[in-house]
Tab-separated table of C-alpha atoms in Angstrom:
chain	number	residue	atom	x	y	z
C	112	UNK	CA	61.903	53.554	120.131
C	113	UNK	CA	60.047	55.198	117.444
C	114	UNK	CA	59.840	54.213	114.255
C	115	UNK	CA	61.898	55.332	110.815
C	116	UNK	CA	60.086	58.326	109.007
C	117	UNK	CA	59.564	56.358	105.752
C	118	UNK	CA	56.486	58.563	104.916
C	119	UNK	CA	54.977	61.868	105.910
C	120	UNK	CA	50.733	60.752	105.551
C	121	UNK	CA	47.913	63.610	106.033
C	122	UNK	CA	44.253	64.751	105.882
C	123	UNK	CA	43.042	68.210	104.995
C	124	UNK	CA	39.802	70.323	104.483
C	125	UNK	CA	39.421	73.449	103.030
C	126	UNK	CA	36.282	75.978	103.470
C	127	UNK	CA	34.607	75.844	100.360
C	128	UNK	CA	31.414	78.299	101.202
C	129	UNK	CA	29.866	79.524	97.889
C	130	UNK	CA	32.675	78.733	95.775
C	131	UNK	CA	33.424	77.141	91.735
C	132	UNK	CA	36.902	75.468	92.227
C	133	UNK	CA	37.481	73.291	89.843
C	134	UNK	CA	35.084	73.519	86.332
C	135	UNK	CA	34.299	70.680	84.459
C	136	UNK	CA	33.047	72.576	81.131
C	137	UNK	CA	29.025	73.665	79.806
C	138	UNK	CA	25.911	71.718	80.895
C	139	UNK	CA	24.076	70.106	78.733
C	140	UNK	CA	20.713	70.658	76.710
C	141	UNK	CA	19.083	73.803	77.563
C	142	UNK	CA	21.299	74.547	79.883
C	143	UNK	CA	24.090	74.450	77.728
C	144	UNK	CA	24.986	78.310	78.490
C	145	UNK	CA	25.196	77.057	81.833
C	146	UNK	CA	29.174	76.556	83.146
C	147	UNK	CA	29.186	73.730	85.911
C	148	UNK	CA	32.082	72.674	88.624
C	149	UNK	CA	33.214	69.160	88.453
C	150	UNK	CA	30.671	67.021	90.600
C	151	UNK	CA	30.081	63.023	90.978
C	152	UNK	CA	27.381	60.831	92.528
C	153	UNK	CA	27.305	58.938	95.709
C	154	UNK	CA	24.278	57.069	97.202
C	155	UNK	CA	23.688	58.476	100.621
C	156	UNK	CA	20.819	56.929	102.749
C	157	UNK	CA	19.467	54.680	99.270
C	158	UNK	CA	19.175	58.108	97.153
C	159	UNK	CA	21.810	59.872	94.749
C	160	UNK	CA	23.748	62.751	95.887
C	161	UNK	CA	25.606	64.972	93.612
C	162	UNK	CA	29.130	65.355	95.640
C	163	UNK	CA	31.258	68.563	94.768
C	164	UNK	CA	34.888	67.592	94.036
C	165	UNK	CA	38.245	69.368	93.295
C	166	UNK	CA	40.762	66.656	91.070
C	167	UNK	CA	44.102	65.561	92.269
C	168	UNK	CA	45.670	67.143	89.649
C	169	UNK	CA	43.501	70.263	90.119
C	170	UNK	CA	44.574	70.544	93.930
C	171	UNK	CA	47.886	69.055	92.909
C	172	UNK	CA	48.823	72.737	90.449
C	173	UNK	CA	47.732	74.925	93.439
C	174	UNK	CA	50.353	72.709	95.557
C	175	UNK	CA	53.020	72.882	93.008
C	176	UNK	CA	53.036	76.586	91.903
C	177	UNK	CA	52.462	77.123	95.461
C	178	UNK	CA	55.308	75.085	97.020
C	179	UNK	CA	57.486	76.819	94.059
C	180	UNK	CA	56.508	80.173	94.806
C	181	UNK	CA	56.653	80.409	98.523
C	182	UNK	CA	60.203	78.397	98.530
C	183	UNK	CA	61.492	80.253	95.185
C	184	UNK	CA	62.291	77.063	93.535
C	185	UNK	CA	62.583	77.423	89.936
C	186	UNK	CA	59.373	75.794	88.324
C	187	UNK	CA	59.685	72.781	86.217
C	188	UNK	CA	57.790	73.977	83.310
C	189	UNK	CA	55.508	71.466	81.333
C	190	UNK	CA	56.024	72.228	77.392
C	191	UNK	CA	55.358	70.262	74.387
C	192	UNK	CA	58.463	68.332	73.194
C	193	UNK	CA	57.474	66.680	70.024
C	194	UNK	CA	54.486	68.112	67.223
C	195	UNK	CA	52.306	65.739	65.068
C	196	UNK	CA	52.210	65.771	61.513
C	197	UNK	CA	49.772	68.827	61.505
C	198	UNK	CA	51.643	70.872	63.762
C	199	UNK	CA	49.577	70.342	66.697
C	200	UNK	CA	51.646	68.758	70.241
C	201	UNK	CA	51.407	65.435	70.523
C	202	UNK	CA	54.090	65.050	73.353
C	203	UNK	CA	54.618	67.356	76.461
C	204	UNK	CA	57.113	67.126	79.299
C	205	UNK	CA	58.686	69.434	82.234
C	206	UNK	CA	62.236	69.260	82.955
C	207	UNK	CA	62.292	66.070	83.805
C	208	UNK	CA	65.334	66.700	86.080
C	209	UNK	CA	64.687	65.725	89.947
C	210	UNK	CA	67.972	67.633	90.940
C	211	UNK	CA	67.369	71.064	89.457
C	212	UNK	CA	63.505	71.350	90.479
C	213	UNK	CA	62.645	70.097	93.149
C	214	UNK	CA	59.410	69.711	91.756
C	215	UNK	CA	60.003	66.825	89.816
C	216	UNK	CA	61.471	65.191	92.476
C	217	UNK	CA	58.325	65.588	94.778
C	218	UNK	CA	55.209	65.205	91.846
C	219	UNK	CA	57.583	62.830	89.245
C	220	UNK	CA	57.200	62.960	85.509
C	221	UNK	CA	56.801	60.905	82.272
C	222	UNK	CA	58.883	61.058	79.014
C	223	UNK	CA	57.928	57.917	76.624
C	224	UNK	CA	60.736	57.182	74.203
C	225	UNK	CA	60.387	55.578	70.689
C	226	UNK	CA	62.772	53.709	68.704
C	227	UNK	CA	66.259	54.569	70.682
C	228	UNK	CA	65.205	57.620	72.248
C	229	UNK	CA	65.109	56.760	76.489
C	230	UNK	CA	62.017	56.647	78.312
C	231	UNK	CA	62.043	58.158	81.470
C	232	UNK	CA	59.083	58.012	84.213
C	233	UNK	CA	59.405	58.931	88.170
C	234	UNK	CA	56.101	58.016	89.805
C	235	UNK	CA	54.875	61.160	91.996
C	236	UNK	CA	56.295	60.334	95.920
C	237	UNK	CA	53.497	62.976	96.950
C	238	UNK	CA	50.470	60.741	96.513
C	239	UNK	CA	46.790	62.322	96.868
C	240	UNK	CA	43.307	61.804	96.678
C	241	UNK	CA	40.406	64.019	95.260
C	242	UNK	CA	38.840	66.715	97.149
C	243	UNK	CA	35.336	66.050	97.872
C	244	UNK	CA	32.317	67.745	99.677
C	245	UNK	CA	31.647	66.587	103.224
C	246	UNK	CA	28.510	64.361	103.682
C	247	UNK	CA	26.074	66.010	105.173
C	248	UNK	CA	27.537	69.369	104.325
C	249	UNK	CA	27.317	70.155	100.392
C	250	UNK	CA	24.489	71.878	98.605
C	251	UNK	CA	24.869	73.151	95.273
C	252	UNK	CA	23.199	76.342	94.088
C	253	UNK	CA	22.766	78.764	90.509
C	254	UNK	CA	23.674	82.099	89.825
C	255	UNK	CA	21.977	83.139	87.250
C	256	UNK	CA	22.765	86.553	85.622
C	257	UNK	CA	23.155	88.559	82.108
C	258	UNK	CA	25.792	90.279	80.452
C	259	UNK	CA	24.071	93.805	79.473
C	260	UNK	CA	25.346	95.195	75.782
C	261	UNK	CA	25.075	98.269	74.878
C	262	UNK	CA	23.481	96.859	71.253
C	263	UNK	CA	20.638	94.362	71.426
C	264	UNK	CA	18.991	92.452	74.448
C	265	UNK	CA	20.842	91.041	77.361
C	266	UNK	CA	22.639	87.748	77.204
C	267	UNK	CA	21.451	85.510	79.358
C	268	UNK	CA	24.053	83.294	81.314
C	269	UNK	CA	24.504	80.781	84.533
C	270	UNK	CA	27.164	79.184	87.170
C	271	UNK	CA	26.456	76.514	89.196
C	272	UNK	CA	28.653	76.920	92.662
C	273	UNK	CA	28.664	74.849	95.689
C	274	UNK	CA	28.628	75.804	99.765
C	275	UNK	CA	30.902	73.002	101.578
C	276	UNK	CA	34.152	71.955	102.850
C	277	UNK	CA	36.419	70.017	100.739
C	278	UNK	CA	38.110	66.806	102.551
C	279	UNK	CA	41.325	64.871	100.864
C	280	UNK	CA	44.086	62.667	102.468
C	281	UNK	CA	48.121	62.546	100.637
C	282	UNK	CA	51.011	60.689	101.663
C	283	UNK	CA	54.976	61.770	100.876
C	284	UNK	CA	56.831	59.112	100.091
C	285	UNK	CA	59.225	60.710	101.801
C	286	UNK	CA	62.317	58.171	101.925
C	287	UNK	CA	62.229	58.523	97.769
C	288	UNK	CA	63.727	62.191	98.041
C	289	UNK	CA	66.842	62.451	96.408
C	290	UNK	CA	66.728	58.782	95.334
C	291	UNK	CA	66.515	57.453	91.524
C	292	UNK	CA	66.041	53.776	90.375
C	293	UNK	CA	66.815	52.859	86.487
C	294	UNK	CA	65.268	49.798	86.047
C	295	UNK	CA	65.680	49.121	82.131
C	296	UNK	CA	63.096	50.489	80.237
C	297	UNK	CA	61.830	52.787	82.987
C	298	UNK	CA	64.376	55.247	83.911
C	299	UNK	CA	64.435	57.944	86.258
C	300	UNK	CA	67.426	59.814	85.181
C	301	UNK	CA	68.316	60.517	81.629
C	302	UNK	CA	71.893	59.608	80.508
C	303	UNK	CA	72.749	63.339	80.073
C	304	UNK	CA	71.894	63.999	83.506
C	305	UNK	CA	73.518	60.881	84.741
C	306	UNK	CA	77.166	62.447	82.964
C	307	UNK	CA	76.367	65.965	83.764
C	308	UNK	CA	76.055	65.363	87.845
C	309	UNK	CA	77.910	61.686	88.005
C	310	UNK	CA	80.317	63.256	91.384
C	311	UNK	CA	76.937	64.033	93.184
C	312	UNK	CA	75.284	60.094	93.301
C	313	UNK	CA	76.278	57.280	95.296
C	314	UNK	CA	75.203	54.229	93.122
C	315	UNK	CA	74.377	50.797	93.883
C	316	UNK	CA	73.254	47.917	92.383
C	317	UNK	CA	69.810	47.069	92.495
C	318	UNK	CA	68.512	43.493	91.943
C	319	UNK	CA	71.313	42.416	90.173
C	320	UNK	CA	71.655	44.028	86.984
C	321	UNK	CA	69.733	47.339	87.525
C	322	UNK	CA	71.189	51.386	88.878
C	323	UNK	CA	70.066	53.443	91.712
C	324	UNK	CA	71.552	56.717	92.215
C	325	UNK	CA	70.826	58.655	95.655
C	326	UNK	CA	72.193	61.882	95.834
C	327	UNK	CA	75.108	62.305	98.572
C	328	UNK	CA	73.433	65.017	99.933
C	329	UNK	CA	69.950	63.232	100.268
C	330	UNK	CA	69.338	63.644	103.563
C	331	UNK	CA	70.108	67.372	103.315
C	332	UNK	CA	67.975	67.100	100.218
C	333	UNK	CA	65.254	64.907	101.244
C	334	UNK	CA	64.655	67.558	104.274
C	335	UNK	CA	64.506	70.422	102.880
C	336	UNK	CA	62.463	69.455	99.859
C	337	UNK	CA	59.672	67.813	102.252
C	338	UNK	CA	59.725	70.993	104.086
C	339	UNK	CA	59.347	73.137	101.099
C	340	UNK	CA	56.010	70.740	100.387
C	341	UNK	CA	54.708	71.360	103.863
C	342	UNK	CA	55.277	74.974	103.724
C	343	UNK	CA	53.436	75.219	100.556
C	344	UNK	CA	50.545	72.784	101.738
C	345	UNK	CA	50.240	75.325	104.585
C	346	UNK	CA	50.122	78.371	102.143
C	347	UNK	CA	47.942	76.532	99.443
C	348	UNK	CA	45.895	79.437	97.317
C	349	UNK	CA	44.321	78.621	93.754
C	350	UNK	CA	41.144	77.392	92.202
C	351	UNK	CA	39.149	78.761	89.457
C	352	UNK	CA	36.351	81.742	88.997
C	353	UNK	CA	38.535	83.688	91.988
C	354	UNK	CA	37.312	86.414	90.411
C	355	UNK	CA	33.595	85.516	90.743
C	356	UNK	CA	33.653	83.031	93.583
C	357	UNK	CA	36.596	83.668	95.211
C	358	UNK	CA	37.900	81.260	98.160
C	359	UNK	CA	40.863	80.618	100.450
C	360	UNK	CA	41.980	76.969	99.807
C	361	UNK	CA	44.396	76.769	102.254
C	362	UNK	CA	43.927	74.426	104.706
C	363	UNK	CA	41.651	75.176	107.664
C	364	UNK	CA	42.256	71.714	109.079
C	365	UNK	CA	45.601	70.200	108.470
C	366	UNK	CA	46.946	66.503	110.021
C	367	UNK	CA	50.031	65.422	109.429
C	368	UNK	CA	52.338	62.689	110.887
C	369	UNK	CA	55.234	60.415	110.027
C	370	UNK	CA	54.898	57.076	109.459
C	371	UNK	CA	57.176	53.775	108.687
C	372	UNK	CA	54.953	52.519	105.987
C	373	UNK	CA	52.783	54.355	103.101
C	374	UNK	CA	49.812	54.154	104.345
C	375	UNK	CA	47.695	56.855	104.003
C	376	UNK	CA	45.453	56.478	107.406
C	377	UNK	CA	43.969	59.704	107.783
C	378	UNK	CA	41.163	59.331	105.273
C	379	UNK	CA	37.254	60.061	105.979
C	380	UNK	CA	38.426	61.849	109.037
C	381	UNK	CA	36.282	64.292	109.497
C	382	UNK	CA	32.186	64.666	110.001
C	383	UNK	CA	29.350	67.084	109.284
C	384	UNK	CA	26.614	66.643	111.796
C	385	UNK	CA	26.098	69.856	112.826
C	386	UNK	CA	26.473	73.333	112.287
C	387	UNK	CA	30.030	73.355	111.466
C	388	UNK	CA	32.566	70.402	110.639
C	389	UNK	CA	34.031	68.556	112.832
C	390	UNK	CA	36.822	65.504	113.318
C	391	UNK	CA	35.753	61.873	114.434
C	392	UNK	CA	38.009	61.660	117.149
C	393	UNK	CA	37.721	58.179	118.293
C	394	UNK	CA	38.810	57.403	114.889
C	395	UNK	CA	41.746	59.315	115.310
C	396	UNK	CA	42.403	58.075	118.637
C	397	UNK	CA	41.981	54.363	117.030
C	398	UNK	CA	44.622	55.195	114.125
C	399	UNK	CA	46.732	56.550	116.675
C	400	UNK	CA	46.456	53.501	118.600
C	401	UNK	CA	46.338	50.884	115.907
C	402	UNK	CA	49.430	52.478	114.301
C	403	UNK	CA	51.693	53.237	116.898
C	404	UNK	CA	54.313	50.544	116.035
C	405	UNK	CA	54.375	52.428	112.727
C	406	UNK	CA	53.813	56.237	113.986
C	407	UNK	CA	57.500	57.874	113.897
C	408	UNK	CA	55.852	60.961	114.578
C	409	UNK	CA	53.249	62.134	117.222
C	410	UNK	CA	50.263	63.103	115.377
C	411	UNK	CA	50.062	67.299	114.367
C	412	UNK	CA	46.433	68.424	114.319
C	413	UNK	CA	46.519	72.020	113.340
C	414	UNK	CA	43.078	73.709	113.343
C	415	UNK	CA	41.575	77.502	112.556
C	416	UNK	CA	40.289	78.806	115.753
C	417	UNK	CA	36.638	79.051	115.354
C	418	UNK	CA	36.225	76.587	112.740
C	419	UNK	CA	35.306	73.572	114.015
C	420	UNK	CA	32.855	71.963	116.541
C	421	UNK	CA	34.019	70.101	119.601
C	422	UNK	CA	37.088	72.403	119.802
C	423	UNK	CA	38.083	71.895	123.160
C	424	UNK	CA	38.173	68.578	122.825
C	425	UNK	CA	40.331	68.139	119.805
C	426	UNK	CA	43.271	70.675	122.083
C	427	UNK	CA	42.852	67.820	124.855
C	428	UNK	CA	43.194	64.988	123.007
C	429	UNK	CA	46.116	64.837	125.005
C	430	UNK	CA	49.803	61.923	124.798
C	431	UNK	CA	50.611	61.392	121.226
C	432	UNK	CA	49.027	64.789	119.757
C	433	UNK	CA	50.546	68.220	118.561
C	434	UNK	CA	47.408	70.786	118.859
C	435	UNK	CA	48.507	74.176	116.913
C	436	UNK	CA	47.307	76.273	114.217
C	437	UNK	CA	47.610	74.797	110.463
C	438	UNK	CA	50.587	76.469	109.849
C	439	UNK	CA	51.465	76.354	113.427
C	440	UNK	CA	51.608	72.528	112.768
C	441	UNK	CA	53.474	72.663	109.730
C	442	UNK	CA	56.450	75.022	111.611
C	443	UNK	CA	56.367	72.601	114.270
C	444	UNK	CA	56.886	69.196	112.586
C	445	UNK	CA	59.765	70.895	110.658
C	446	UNK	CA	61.277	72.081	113.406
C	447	UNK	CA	61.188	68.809	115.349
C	448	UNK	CA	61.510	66.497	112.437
C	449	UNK	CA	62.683	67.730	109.214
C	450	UNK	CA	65.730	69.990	110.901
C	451	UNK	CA	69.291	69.713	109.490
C	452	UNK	CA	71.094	68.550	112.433
């Protein structure tokens, strides 16, 4: 008997071959007409590496206006909500309704209240890390060029880019779809909301004296929305300097599988010893193994053809494994798991 899909856990990596995805301002000094990507440090064999890296909530915006676009959900806009004394925004918020957009039901939201006003917070089901350059596999390079005016001498100017593939791991807290928890001061719903769609929840008590509200329809909902995610992790596009340094961030590997419990066992996955990536695959044989009791899913490896090394392999890795495409993957899992029956 498998077990309950709980959670939908992941890996990706993304072909990041001369490419500026994510900026992190000027340099510094002399080289502050220089604009630089977002980069941290990592001792590799006892010297310091400067790693390439795309934020979580970089990556995250590309998943969200992607997932919206591709499922034509209406997007939860953020907006300022309250100004300071001087006019600037000192608050922002999106909808902050998880029935409306499904976007706040998959990435969550934050309102805080003062005095009587409610404050409202759903932590993000869709949990992710950072992108990062594979080891072994990141060098980082300058372009250096000028912008030629037709008065005076050239202006001199610089981007720093990077050639690697980007690596990250996520897990869906998928059973939270479609289900709210007001636990005092930290709400999920609003009262409004609460009034306006009170014939659509099922409510319980929850440890006593607090709410939770689960939509009627949550299994309908919880379904569709996860799909919507998938379908949008399959189609992922974004990243900055397109223009300039344009790249295709969807996924060229994509793992996915469901799992009882959150954990999110598909991290540092994949290698760079040779010529092109690859995937450790007796640690992936190893998770398999160790987490079968937990696995509701067999594991989906979808891979571009061409991409990676030890190909063959990874299409034989035989009992317990879905071989396909990326989005091949993605159609499949849906299909099988996240159907309407």
């Amino acid at each position: 008997m498998m077990a309950t899909l709980n959670n939908i856990t992941g890996a990706l990596l993304i072909d990041a071959t001369a490419a500026f995805l994510n900026g992190a301002g000027l340099d510094r000094g002399e080289d502050k007409n220089r604009v630089i990507p977002k980069t941290f440090w990592e001792k590799v064999n006892n010297r310091s590496e400067e790693v390439p890296y795309v934020s979580a909530q970089a990556w995250r915006r590309w998943l969200r206006d992607t997932t919206n676009e591709e499922n034509n959900w209406l997007p939860s806009e953020l907006r300022g909500i309250k100004e300071s004394e001087k006019g600037s925004t000192s608050k922002i918020a999106t909808e902050l309704n998880p029935i409306d957009f499904p976007e706040d039901d998959l990435f969550g939201y934050m309102k805080s209240g003062k005095g009587k006003e409610e404050t409202l917070q759903r932590t993000s089901p869709f949990k992710s890390s950072v992108l990062k350059g594979l080891r072994n596999m990141r060098t980082l390079s300058t372009d250096e060029a000028f912008v030629h005016l037709k008065d005076g001498t050239p202006l001199p100017y610089a981007t720093k880019f990077y050639a690697t593939h980007l690596e990250g791991f996520f897990n869906l807290e998928y059973y939270r779809l479609g289900v709210y928890d007001n636990l005092g001061s930290r709400q999920e719903l609003s009262t409004a909301l609460l009034e306006k769609y009170k014939s659509s929840f099922r409510e319980t008590a929850l440890y006593g004296k607090f709410k939770r509200y689960e939509l009627k329809d949550a299994a309908l909902t919880r379904k569709a929305r996860a799909a919507g995610l998938l379908k949008g992790l399959g189609y992922m596009r974004g990243g900055a300097k397109q223009a300039a340094f344009g790249a295709d961030v969807s996924p060229k590997v994509l793992i996915l599988a469901g799992m009882e419990s959150a954990n999110p066992v598909f991290n540092n996955i994949f290698t760079g010893s040779g010529e092109r990536p690859g995937i450790n695959l007796g640690a992936l044989r190893e998770i398999a193994r160790d987490y079968r009791h937990k696995l509701s899913t067999p594991v989906y490896v979808g891979i571009r053809a061409g991409y990676l090394q030890g190909e063959e392999e990874i299409k034989n890795l035989g009992d317990g494994f879905v071989v396909d495409s990326p989005l091949g993957v993605v159609h499949q899992f849906t299909v099988k798991h996240l159907h309407n029956d």
